[in-house]
Amino acid sequence: MRLFVSEGAPGSLPVLAAAGRAQGRAELLISTVGPEECVVPFLTRPKVPVLQLDSGNYLFSTSAICRYFFLLSGWEQDDLTNQWLEWEATELQPALSAALYYLVVQGKKGEDVLGPVRRALTHIDQSLSRRSCPFLAGETESLADVVLWGALYPLLQDPAYLPEELGALHSWFQTLSSQEPCQRAAETVLKQQGVLALRPYLQKQPQPGSFEGRAVSNEPEEEELATLSEEEIAMAVTAWEKGLESLPPLRPQQNPVLPVAGERNVLITSALPYVNNVPHLGNIIGCVLSADVFARYSRLRQWNTLYLCGTDEYGTATETKAMEEGLTPQEICDKYHAIHANIYRWFNISFDIFGRTTTPQQTKITQDIFQRLLTRGFVLEDTVEQLRCERCARFLADRFVEGVCPFCGYEEARGDQCDKCGKLINAIELKKPQCKVCRSCPVVKSSRHLFLDLPKLEKRLEEWLGKTLPGSDWTPNARFIIRSWLRDGLKPRCITRDLKWGTPVPLEGFEDKVFYVWFDATIGYLSITANYTDQWERWWKNPEQVNLYQFMAKDNVPFHGLVFPCSALGAEDNYTLVSHLIATEYLNYEDGKFSKSRGVGVFGDMAQDTGIPADIWRFYLLYIRPEGQDSAFSWTDMLLKNNSELLNNLGNFINRAGMFVSKFFGGYVPEMVLTSDDRRLVAHVTLELQHYHQLLEKVRIREALRSILTISRHGNQYIQVNEPWKRIKGSEADRQRAGTVTGLAVNIAALLSVMLQPYMPTVSATIQAQLQLPLPACSILITNFLCTLPAGHQIGTVSPLFQKLENDQIESLRQRFGGGQARVPPMPAVVEAAATAAPQQVQVLMDEVTRQGNIVRELKAQKADKNQVAAEVAKLLDLKKQLALAEGKPLETPKGKKKK
């Protein structure tokens, strides 16, 4: 067979990707021809790509060529794939051709390009979301995926044309784009020119007419509601009318939390942060914050949930930090463990346990696993050539060597792994190695070490993965990374180091060594649990009853998805292994990377000094969570999301709903008589709630947040259309209608308060306090929308939830965190020449302080939830600070801190 392709011809992309799938099934010669070459003798116009079969016949449509390659590889046709191919030809291609023509030939940008194709992209995203499958036709890649990927790649490889709200599309596109056949196809056709490589081809195409594809509205409820059957509406209304009686009884709180036979037991870990540094926003969203959302959601579902984390405290990194600061390693661990704990406390991370790895339990469990591996023949001994820094007089741990990657040439590769190409590296393979401490060139020395025999465990690992991955919620990047390791073949992995600060190796001849931190760091989850409860084995040696979810950034995947499972499988002690491995991509800062030394980016201990509440940080980080590809923190975008999504959308709706109850009905929820439109809204909210559940059960955290904002938009529109502020002044029927609209709206607000709880716990508690939401409704979230605030229910005092972020405020923060805070001394706590505000402003603030003080006292008297009290106390302290500034008084120095 011979395949003819052309550079810059978009149809060549999917056929080259499909050809890679059929590699080895038949002899294939690939020829690159000019776009004007007539390959098929009986066609009147030049046409590529073309597949010339051994029989002499030709295939010259993209889908036919791709289908042929898939059939060669043993693929079986199915109706859903055929439907996607029909849709691609009739719906997607005309829209996509117009978009590419506008972009490449006419130089248009933004919505002019995205408009024609937006509806098609939304259709793909919704199809992926509804089926909850990673691919268009199911759990495995099909012909449809390759054909659609090839069509879309020229446009979507520019992130500007991949709408961030289409999370399922993001994940699907990223998964396919990361596969080698697709990468090779893109390199061959686009030649690193991106979409501009298509210009010669597109310039020969007729100019598209006025494209009539209707843009997808941001307010799709009318279209969606029209698709609901009367039966679906009736079921939703029946559930709504049952109200609080539909809720199951609250689970009694356990201490300690332990698995219960016959129930859903969820064990959640977030990757243990190194103790020698301060986490930045990327670390926080990649591990602890993402895991916290899922832990809070699991508790709302009344699943038996244990969420744990802790600081990873052993290794050279700690020894080096101790040298830098003139402390002992233990003192460094104590110092930074407290820093981490305080940061996560401020971000409201709901750990059941936040432990550490420098404990006797860590030594005991690690040494036990090692002894079991040794006894079973899974530990090898060998002499290793290592890099030693003569100036520092020590062998260098992998992460304290830096040099040029031998595979891709990246100049800042670490001694264990290259962050650019992701390949594992032996430190002595680095070109131009340097000691990261003193920057001198290390020398190679020999040392005896112990290795985990991964090749001997490879078959067990593959059998376990074969049972675990189908039906699991491993993220696509995690699956790809593990497949890459297995494809390259596993190699023995060194598990010891020439250090003093670590878990001792219990073997004669190795008394001067400790375990490599990445052998025993993942065992830290077990020892942290053992320090929480002596019944830790009920969690960690109970794979039949426990679902283990592990959250991390993608660089931690090999150790959680391969090294620890191999250790546990080799130990043969019935360990609980990861069921769902959730890995994020990287979060960048503005146009670059976070750097503590250069003062670039916001680190965890700085966020609380910005004056922006923790819940706003949580919301924005989760809104831009790097799920399918890297994302970037942007101050401008944070301002926009706060002011549009929180202030104008969510906050506006919840405040209006509550204020109407207070203003028009004396603070009591009015009677509700649902019309057909109201019943349809109840059903639609129920549908969106169920979609939220489907997404979070699949740990699609960013997409589920969109469901909350969608319901809020529907609520705003519902109020706007029905105008209760006008109807309350009208006839009896109008006043009744105002009551129904207000009652339904405030119940939607109550639902949103519970859906928000995993994302913004303080805001959630504030809404629930304002609405006086009954405790069972605050603590349980089922799949139906219920009337939790029935007629006659009295709400509390309603006040705004969010504050506007101003341009000058954000610009000041951008300057501060753009590389300046490492150089600029902190502002003095005492402002000697503070200008006093006008007397009227001072009096307003004094009244606000008095009112807020009363709220705090009332909550404390009621023994309200600690988080709710803390939120109101924080507001009170902020108001007192504003009052002090307005009066020209010096600010009090916080306890424990010295004035500089």
GROMACS .gro file of C-alpha atoms in nm, residues 311-314 329-330 333-334 356-363 501 527 531:
model
   19
  311THR     CA    1   0.465   1.680   5.520
  312ASP     CA    2   0.733   1.469   5.350
  313GLU     CA    3   1.028   1.535   5.581
  314TYR     CA    4   1.320   1.305   5.497
  329PRO     CA    5   1.696   1.879   6.014
  330GLN     CA    6   1.439   1.816   6.288
  333CYS     CA    7   1.087   1.990   5.978
  334ASP     CA    8   0.912   2.137   6.282
  356ARG     CA    9   0.434   1.395   5.898
  357THR     CA   10   0.679   1.124   5.795
  358THR     CA   11   0.941   1.163   6.071
  359THR     CA   12   0.771   0.920   6.311
  360PRO     CA   13   0.845   0.577   6.459
  361GLN     CA   14   0.542   0.439   6.271
  362GLN     CA   15   0.702   0.546   5.942
  363THR     CA   16   1.019   0.355   6.028
  501TRP     CA   17   1.838   1.204   5.750
  527SER     CA   18   0.221   0.575   5.878
  531ASN     CA   19  -0.053   0.777   6.398
   0.00000   0.00000   0.00000
